[in-house]
Tab-separated table of C-alpha atoms and ligand atoms in Angstrom:
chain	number	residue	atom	x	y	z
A	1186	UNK	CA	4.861	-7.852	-60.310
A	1187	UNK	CA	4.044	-9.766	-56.960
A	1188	UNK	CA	0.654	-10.332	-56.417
A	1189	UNK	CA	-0.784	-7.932	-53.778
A	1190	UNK	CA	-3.107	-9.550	-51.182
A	1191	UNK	CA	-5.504	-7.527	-48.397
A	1192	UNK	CA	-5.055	-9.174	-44.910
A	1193	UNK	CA	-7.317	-8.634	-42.060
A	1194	UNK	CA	-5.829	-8.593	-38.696
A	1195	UNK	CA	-8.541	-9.491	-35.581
A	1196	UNK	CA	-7.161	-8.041	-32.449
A	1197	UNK	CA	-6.602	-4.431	-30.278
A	1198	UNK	CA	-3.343	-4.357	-28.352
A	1199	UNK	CA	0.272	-3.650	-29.191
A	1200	UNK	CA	0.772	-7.542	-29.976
A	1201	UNK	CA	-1.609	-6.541	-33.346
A	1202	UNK	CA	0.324	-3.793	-33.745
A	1203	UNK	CA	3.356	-5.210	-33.527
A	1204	UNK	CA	1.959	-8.018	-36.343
A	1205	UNK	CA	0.291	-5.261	-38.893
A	1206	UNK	CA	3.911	-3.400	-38.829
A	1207	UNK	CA	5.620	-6.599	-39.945
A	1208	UNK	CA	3.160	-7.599	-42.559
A	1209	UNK	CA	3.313	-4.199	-44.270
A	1210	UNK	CA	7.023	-4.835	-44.986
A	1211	UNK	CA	5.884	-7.678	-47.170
A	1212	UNK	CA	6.084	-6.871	-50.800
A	1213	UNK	CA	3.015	-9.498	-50.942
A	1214	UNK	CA	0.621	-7.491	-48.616
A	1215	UNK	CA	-1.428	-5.113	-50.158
A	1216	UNK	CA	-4.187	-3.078	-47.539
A	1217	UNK	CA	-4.415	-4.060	-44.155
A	1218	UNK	CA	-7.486	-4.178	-42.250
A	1219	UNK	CA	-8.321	-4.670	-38.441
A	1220	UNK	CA	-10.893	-5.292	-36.270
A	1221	UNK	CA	-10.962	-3.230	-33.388
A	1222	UNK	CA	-7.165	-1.968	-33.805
A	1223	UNK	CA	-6.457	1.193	-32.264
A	1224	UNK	CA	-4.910	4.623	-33.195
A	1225	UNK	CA	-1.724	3.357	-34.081
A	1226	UNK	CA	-2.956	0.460	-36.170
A	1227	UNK	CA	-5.246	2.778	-37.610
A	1228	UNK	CA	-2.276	4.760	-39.214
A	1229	UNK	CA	-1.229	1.828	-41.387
A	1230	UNK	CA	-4.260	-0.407	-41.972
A	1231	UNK	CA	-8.397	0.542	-42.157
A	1232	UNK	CA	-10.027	0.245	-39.047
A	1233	UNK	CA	-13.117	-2.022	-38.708
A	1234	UNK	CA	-15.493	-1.608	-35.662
A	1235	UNK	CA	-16.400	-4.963	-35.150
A	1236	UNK	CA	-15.692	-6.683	-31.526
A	1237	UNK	CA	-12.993	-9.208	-32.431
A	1238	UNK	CA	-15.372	-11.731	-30.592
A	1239	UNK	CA	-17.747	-11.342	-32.991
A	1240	UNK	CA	-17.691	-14.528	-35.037
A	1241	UNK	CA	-20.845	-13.474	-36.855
A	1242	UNK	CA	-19.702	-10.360	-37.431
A	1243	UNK	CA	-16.295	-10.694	-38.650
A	1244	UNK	CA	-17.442	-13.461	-41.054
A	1245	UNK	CA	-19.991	-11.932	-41.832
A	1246	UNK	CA	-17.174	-8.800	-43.256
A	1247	UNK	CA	-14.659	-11.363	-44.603
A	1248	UNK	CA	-17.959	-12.880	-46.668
A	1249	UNK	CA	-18.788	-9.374	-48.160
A	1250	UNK	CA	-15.083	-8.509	-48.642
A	1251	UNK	CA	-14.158	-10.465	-51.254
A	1252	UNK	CA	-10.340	-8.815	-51.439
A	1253	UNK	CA	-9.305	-9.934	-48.024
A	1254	UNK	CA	-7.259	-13.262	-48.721
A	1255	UNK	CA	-6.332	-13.875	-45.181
A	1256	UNK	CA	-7.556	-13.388	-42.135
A	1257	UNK	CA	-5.348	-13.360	-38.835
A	1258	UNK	CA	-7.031	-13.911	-35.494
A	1259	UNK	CA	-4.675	-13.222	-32.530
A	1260	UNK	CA	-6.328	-13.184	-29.443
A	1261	UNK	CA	-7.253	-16.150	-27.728
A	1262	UNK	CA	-11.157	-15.700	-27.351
A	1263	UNK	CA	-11.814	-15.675	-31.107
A	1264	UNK	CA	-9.858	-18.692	-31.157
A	1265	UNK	CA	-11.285	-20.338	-28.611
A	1266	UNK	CA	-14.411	-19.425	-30.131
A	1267	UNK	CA	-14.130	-21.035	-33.354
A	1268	UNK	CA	-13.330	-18.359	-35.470
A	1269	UNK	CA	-11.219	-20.003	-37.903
A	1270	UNK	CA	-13.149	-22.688	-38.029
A	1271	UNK	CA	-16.029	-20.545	-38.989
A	1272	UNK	CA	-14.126	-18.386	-41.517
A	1273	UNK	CA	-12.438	-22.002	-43.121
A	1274	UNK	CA	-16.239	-23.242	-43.126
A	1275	UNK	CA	-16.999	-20.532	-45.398
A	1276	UNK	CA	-14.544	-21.026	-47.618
A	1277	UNK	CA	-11.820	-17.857	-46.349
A	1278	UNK	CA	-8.431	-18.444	-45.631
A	1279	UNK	CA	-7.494	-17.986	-41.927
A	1280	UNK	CA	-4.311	-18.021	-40.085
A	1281	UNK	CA	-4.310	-19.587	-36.126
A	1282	UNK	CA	-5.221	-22.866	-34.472
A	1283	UNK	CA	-9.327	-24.473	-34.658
A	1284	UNK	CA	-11.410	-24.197	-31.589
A	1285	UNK	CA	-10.409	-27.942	-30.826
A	1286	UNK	CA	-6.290	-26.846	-31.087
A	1287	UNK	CA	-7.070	-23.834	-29.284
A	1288	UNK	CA	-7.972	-26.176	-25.999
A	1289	UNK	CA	-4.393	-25.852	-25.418
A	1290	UNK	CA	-4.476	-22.521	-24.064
A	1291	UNK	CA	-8.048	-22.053	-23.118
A	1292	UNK	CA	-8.467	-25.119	-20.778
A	1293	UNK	CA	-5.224	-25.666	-18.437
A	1294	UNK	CA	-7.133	-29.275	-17.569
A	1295	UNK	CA	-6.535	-30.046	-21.360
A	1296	UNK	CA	-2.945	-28.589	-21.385
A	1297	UNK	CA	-2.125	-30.420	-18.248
A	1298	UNK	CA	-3.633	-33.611	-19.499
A	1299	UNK	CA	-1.719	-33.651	-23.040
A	1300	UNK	CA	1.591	-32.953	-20.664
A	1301	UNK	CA	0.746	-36.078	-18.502
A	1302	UNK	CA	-0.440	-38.520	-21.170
A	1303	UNK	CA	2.721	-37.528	-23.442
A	1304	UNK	CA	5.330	-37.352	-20.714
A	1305	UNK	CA	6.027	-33.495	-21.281
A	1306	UNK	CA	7.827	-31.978	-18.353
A	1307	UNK	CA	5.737	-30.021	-16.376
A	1308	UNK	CA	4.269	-29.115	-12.620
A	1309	UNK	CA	2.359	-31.971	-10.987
A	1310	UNK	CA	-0.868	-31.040	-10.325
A	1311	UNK	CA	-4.427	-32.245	-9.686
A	1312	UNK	CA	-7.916	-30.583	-11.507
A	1313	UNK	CA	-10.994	-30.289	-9.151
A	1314	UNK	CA	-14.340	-29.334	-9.478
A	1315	UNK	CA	-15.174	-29.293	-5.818
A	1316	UNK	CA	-13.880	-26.344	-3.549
A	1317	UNK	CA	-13.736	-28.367	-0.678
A	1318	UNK	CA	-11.778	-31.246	-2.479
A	1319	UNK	CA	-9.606	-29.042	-3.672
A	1320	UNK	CA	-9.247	-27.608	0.055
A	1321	UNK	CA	-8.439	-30.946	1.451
A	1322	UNK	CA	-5.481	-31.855	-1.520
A	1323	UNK	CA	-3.890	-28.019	-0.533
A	1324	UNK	CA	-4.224	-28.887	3.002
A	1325	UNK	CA	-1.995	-31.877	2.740
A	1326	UNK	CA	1.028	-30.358	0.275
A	1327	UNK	CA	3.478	-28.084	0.669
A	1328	UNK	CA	3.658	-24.351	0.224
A	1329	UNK	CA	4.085	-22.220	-2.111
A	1330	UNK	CA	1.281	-24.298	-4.007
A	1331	UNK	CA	-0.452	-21.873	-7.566
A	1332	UNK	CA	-4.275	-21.807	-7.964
A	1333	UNK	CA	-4.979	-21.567	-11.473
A	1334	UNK	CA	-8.550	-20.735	-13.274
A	1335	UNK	CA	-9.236	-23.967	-15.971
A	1336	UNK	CA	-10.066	-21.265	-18.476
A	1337	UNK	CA	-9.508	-18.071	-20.013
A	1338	UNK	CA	-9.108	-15.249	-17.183
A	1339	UNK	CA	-7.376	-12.139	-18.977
A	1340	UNK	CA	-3.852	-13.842	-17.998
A	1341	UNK	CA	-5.085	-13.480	-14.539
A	1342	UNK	CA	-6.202	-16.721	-13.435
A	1343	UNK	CA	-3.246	-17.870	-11.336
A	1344	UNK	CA	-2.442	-17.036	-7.961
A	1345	UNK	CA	0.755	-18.427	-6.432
A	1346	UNK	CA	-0.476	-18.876	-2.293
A	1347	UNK	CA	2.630	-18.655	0.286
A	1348	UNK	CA	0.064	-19.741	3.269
A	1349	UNK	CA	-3.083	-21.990	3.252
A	1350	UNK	CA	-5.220	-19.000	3.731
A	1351	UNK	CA	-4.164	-17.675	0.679
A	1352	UNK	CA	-4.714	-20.553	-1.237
A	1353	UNK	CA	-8.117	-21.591	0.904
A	1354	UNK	CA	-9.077	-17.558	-0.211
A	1355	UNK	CA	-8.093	-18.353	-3.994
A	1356	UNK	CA	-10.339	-21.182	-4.077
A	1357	UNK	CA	-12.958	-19.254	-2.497
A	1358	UNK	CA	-12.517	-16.723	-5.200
A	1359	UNK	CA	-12.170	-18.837	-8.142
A	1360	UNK	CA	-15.146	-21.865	-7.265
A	1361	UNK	CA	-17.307	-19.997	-4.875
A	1362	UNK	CA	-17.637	-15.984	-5.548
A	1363	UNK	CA	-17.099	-17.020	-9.149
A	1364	UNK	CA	-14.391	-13.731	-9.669
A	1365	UNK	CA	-13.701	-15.659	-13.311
A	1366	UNK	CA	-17.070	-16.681	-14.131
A	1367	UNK	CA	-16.844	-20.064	-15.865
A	1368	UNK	CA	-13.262	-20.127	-16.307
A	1369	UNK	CA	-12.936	-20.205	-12.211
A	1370	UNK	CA	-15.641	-23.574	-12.364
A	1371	UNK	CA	-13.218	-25.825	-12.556
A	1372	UNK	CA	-9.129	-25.481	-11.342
A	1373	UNK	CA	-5.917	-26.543	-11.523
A	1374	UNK	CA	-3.940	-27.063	-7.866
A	1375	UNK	CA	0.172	-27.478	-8.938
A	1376	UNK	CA	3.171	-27.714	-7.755
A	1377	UNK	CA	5.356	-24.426	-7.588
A	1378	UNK	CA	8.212	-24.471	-10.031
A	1379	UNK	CA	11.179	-22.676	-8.777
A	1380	UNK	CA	13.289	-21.362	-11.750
A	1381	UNK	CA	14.032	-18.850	-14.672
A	1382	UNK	CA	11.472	-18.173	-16.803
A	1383	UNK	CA	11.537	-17.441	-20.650
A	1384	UNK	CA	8.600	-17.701	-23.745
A	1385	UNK	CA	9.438	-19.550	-27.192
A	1386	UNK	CA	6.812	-19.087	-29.806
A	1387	UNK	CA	7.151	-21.849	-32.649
A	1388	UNK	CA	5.158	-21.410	-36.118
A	1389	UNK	CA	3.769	-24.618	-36.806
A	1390	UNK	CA	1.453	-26.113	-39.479
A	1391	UNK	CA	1.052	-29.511	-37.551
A	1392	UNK	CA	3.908	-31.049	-38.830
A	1393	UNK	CA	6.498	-29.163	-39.179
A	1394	UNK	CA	7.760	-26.697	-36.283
A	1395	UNK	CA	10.076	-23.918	-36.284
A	1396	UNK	CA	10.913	-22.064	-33.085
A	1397	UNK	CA	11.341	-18.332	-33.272
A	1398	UNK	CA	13.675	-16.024	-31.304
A	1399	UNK	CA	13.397	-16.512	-27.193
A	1400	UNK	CA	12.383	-14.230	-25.527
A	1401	UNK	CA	11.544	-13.346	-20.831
A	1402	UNK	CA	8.674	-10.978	-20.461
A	1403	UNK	CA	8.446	-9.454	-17.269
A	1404	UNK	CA	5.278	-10.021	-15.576
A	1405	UNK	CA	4.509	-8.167	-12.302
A	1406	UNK	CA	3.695	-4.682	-12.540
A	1407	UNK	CA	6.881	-2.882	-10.269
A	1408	UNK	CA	10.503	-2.796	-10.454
A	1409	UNK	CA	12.372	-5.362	-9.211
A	1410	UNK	CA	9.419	-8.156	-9.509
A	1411	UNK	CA	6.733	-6.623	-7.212
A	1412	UNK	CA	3.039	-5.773	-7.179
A	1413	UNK	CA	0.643	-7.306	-9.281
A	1414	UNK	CA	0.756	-9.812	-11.795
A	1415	UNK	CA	-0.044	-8.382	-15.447
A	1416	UNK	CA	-0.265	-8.972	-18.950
A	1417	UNK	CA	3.476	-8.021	-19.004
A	1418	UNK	CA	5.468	-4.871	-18.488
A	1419	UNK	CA	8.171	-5.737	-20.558
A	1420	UNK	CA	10.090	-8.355	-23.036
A	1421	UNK	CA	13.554	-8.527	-24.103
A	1422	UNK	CA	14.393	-11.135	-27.044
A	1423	UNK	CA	16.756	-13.088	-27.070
A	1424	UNK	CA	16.556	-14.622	-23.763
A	1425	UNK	CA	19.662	-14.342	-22.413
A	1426	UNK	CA	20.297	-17.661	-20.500
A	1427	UNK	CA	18.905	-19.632	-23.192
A	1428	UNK	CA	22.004	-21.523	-24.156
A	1429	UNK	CA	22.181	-23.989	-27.028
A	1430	UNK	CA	21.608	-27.240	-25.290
A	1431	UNK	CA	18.825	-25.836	-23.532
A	1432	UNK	CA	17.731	-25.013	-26.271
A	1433	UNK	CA	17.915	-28.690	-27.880
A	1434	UNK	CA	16.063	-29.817	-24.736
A	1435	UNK	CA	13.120	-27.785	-25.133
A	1436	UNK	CA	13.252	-29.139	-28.517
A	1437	UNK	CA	13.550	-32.574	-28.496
A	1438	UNK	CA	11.446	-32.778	-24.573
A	1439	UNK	CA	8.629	-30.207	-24.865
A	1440	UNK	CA	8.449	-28.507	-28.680
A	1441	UNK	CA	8.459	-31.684	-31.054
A	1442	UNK	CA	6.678	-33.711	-28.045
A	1443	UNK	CA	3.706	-31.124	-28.083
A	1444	UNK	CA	3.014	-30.728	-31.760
A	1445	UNK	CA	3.544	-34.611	-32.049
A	1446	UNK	CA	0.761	-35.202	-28.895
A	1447	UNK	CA	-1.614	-32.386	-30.612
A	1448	UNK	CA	-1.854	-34.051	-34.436
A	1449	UNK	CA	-2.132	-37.592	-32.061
A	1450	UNK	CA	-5.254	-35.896	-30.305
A	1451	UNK	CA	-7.044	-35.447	-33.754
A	1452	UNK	CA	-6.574	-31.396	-32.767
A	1453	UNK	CA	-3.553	-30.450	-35.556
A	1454	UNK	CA	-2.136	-27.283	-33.983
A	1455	UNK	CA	-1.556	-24.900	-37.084
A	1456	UNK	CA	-0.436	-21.385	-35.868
A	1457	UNK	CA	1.522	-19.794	-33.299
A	1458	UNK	CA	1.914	-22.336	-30.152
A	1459	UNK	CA	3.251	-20.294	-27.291
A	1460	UNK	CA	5.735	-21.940	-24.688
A	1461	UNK	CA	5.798	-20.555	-21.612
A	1462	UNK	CA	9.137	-22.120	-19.481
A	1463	UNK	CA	10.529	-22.234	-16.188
A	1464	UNK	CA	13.935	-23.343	-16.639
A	1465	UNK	CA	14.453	-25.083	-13.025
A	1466	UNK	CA	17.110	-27.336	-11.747
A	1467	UNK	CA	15.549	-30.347	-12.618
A	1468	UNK	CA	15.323	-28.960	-16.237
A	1469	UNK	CA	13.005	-27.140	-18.167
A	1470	UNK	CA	9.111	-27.580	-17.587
A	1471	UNK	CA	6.075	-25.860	-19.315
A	1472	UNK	CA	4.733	-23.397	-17.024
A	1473	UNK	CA	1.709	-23.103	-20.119
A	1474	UNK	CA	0.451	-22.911	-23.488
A	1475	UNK	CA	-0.703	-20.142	-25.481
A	1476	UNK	CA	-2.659	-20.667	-28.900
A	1477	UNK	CA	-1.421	-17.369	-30.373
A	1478	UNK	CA	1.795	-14.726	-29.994
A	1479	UNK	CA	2.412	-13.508	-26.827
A	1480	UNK	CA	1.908	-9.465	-25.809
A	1481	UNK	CA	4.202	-8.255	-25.323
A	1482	UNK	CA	7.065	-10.798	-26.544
A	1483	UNK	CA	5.610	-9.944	-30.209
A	1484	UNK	CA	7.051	-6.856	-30.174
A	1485	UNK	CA	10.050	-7.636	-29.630
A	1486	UNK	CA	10.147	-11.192	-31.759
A	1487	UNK	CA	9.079	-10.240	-34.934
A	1488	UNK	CA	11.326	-6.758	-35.141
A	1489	UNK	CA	14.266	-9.418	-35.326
A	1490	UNK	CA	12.087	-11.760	-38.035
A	1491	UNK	CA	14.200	-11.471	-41.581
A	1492	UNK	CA	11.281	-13.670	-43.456
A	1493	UNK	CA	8.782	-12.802	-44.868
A	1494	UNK	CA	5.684	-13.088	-42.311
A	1495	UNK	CA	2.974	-13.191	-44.841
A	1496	UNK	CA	5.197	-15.612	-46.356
A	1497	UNK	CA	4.913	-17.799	-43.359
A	1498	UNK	CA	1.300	-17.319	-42.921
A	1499	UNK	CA	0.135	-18.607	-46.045
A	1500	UNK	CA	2.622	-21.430	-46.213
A	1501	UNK	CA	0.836	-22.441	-42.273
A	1502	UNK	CA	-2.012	-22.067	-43.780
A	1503	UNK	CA	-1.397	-24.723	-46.279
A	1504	UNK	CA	0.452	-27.095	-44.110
A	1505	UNK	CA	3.548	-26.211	-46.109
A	1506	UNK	CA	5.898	-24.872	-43.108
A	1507	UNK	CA	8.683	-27.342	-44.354
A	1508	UNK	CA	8.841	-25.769	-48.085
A	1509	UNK	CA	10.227	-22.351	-46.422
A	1510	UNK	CA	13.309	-21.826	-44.303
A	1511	UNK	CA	12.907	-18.970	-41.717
A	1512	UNK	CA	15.634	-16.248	-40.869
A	1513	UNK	CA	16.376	-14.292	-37.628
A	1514	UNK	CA	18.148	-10.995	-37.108
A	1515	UNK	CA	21.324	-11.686	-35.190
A	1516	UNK	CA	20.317	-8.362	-32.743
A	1517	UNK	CA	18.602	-7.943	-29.636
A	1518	UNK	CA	15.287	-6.030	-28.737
A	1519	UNK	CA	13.416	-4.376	-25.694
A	1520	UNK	CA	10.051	-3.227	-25.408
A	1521	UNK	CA	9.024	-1.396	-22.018
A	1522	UNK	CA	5.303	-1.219	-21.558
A	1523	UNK	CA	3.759	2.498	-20.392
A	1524	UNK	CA	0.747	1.631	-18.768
A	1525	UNK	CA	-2.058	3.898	-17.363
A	1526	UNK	CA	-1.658	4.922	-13.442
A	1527	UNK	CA	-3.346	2.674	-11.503
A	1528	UNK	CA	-3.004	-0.724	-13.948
A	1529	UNK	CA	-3.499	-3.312	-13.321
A	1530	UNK	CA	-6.329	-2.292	-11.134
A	1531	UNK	CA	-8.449	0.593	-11.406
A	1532	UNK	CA	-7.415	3.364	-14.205
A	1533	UNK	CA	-8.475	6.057	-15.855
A	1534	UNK	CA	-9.020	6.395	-19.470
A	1535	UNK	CA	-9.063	9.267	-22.418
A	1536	UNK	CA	-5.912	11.484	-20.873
A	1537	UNK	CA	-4.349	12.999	-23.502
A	1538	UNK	CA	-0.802	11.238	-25.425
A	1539	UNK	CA	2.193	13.326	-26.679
A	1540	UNK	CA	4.572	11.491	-28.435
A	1541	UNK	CA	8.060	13.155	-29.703
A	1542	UNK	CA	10.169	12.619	-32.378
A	1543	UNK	CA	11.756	9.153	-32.365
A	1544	UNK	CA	15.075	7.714	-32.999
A	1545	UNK	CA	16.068	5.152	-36.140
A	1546	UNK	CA	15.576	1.380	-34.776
A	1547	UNK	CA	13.309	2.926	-32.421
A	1548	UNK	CA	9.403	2.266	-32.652
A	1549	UNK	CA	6.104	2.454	-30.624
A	1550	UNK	CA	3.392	-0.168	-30.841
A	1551	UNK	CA	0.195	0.765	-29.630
A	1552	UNK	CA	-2.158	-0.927	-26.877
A	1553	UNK	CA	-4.473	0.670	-25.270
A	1554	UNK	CA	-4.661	4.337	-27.689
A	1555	UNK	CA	-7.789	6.253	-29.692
A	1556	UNK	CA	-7.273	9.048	-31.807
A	1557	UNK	CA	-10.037	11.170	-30.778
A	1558	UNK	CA	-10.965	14.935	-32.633
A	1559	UNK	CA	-7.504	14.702	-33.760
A	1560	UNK	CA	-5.706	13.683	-30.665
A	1561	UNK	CA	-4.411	10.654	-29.300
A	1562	UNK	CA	-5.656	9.611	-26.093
A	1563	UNK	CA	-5.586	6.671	-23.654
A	1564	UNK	CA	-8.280	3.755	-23.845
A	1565	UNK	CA	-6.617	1.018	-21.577
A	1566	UNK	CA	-4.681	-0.305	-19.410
A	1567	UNK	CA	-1.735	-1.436	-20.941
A	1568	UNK	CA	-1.274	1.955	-23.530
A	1569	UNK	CA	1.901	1.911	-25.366
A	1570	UNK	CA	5.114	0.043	-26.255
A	1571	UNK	CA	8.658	2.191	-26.355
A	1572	UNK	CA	10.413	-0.588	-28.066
A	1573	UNK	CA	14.223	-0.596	-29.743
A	1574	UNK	CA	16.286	-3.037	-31.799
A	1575	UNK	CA	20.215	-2.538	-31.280
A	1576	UNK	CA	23.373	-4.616	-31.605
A	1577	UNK	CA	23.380	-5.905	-27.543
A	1578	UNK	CA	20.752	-6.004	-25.151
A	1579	UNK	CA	22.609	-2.665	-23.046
A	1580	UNK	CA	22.105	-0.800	-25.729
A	1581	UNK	CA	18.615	-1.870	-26.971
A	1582	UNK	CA	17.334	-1.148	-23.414
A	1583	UNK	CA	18.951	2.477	-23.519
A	1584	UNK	CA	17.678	2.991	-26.748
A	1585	UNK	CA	13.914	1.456	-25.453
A	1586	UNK	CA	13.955	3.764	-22.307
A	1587	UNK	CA	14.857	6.754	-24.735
A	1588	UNK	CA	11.927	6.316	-26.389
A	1589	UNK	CA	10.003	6.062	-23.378
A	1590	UNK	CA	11.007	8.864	-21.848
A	1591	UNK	CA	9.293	11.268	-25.307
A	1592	UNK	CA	5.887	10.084	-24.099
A	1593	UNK	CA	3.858	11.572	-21.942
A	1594	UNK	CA	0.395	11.115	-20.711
A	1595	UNK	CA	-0.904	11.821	-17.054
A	1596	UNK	CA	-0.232	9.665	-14.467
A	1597	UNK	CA	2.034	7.196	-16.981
A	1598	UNK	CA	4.188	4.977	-15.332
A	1599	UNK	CA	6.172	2.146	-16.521
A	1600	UNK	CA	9.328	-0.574	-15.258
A	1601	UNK	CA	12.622	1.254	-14.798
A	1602	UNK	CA	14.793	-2.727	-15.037
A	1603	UNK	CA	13.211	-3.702	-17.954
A	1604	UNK	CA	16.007	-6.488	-18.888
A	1605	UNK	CA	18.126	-5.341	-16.605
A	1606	UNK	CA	18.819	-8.183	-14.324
A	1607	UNK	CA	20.417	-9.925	-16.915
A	1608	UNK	CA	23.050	-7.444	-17.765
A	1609	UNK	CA	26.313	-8.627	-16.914
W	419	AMP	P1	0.217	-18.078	-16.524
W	419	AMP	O1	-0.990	-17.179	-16.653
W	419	AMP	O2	-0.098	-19.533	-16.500
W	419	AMP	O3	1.312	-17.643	-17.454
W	419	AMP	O4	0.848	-17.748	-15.103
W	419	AMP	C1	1.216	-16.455	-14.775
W	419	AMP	C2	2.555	-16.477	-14.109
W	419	AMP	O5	2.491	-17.186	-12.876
W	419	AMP	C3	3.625	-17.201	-14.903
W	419	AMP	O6	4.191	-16.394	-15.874
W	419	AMP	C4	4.606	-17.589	-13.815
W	419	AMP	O7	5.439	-16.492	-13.496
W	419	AMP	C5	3.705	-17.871	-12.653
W	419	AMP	N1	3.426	-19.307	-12.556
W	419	AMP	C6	2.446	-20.013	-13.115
W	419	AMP	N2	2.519	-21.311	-12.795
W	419	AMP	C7	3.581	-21.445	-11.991
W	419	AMP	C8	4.201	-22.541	-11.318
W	419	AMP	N3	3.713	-23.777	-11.368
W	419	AMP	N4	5.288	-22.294	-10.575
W	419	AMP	C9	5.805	-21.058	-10.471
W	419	AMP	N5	5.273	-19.977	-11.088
W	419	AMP	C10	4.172	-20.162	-11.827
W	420	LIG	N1	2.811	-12.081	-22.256
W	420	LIG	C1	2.094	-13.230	-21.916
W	420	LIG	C2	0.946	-13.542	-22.770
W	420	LIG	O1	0.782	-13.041	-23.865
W	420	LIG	O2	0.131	-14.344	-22.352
């Protein structure tokens, strides 16, 4: 018999989710628990109530829990926090990138540095500490011209400024009123990429990189790309422009490059290193870095994953990625994000969630959901996935929007073109 082995997942939203479903598939896997989770999670794996920032906390669990042989930290706080140095320190096994590795995502000064000193395409730019400095550079380029936050900022930390009031008021916000705290202390001025724009996640140990299925989230929070940047609204996987060559490029110019520049840097990335692309006429350029799966491209990457993810953990974990090969579902997946009204400003929280019966290669990950005296109700922003996996992309996103349309909560609302533009 396989050996059965208890994995705790750190995390809240639908990306968890989306993780904890796949692990359970593995015959390896025995209990699952997570720290926060949510109502969803909570059906498959024990819920733990300790703030997945909590360093102290969650060590201090993995120390008295003795069964748990892995712990998976997927948010990008807790890495950039040090958790897996901390857990590693005490002797646990952890999967994601150290505090130093996780400098990719949470300073964009690092990120932008690495693409400069290693000749990785990407946005010119400049860094400044100085809001008037900064001022005088904008003053003198051209428009549009992206603000961006240095560090971590809740994914949003860039503002893309048509006029120089705009970008004279983003500075303002960022360096003066302080609207990111110390993220906003220093920032990044670049150049605006014009392009297409699609995610590759890689698994890699530090050596050895393997790219997983592409995938285009959908960013702003209204139809048609309008209103308010957000986490996301909405992923479809595979991309659907991503031809082969490009595919080779990104590769050979930006992939291999990165995880080359990173184990050069004394800062060995092992994890999941998140590219995020703009494929523009001058080729394709990193737009940024994430230390950790995206949310919501998880949701609909690892429904195509054949492997075995636990699999693929451990063998990260040891810096054996080369021993394994990895296998893909030849099929396409959607996941439409229902968000609370409001989001991503102002919502309200704790309205009630019905949820009918759903169909086969149909699935919901949870967000933002607490089961509460036997109901489920909302607790964020970002509340549920209605994800699908079909045969084509037409028929994944009629199958996603199907299963959208059996939940309700008050004032719901959620992308009608989910993947849409790229239909033929
Ligand atoms: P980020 O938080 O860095 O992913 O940025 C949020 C979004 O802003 C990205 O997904 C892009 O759509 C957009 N963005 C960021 N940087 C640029 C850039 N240099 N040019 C054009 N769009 C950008
Ligand atoms: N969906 C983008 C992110 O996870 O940052």
């Amino acid at each position: 018999m396989t050996e059965k082995n208890n994995v705790l997942i750190i995390g809240n939203g639908g990306r968890e989710h989306a993780i904890a479903l796949k692990l359970k598939e593995s015959d390896k896997v025995g209990k699952l628990y997570c720290a926060k989770g949510n109502a969803g999670i909570g059906e498959i794996a024990e819920l733990v109530d300790i703030d997945p920032c909590d360093i102290e906390g969650i060590c201090a669990f993995v120390d008295s829990h003795p069964d748990i042989k892995m712990t998976v930290v997927a948010p990008d706080d807790p890495l950039a926090l040090g958790m897996v140095d901390e857990l590693e320190k005490r002797g646990h096994r952890a999967f994601g990138p150290k505090r130093a590795a996780a400098q990719i995502e949470a300073s964009k000064a690092f990120a932008k540095a690495l693409m400069k000193k290693y000749g990785i395409p990407t946005a010119k730019y400049e860094v400044f500490e100085s809001a008037n400095e900064a001022i005088r550079y904008i003053e003198k380029g051209s428009f549009p011209v992206v603000v961006k936050a240095d560090g971590l900022a809740l994914g949003k930390g860039v503002i893309i400024c048509s006029t120089l009031d705009e970008a004279k008021a983003a500075v303002k916000s960022m360096m003066l009123d302080g609207v990111f705290g110390k993220a906003g202390s220093k920032i990044v001025v670049e150049e605006y990429l014009e392009g297409k724009e699609l995610t590759l996640l890689t698994f890699t140990d530090g050596e050895t990189v393997y790219p997983m299925v592409s995938s285009c989230d959908h960013k702003r929070a209204l139809d048609n790309d309008m209103g308010l940047n957000t986490g996301g609204m909405g992923t479809i996987a595979p991309c659907p422009f991503l031809t082969k060559e490009m595919e080779e490029e990104i590769k050979e110019k930006i992939v291999h490059p990165t995880v080359k520049a990173m184990k050069a840097e004394g800062a060995p990335f092992k994890g999941v290193l998140y590219f995020g692309l703009m494929a523009t006429k001058d080729g394709v350029k990193v737009i940024e870095y994430n230390a950790r799966f995206g949310d919501p491209e998880t949701q609909v990457v690892l429904p195509l994953l054949e492997s075995d993810l636990y699999d693929i953990f451990d063998k990260i974990i040891d810096g054996r990625l080369k021993d394994i090969d990895i296998k893909w579902r030849n099929k396409s997946a959607v996941c439409v994000i229902l968000a609370s009204g409001g989001y991503p400003e102002a919502y309200e929280k704790g309205k009630v969630i019905t949820i009918g019966e759903i169909d086969e290669n149909c699935f919901i990950c949870h967000a933002g959901t607490r089961a509460k005296d036997g109901k489920l109700i909302t607790s964020g922003g970002r509340v549920l996935g209605a994800c699908a996996v079909a045969d084509t992309l037409s028929e994944a996103i009629e199958k996603a929007y199907a299963t959208a349309g059996k939940v309700h909560f008050e004032k719901m609302h959620y992308r009608k073109d989910i993947g849409k533009k790229y239909l033929g």
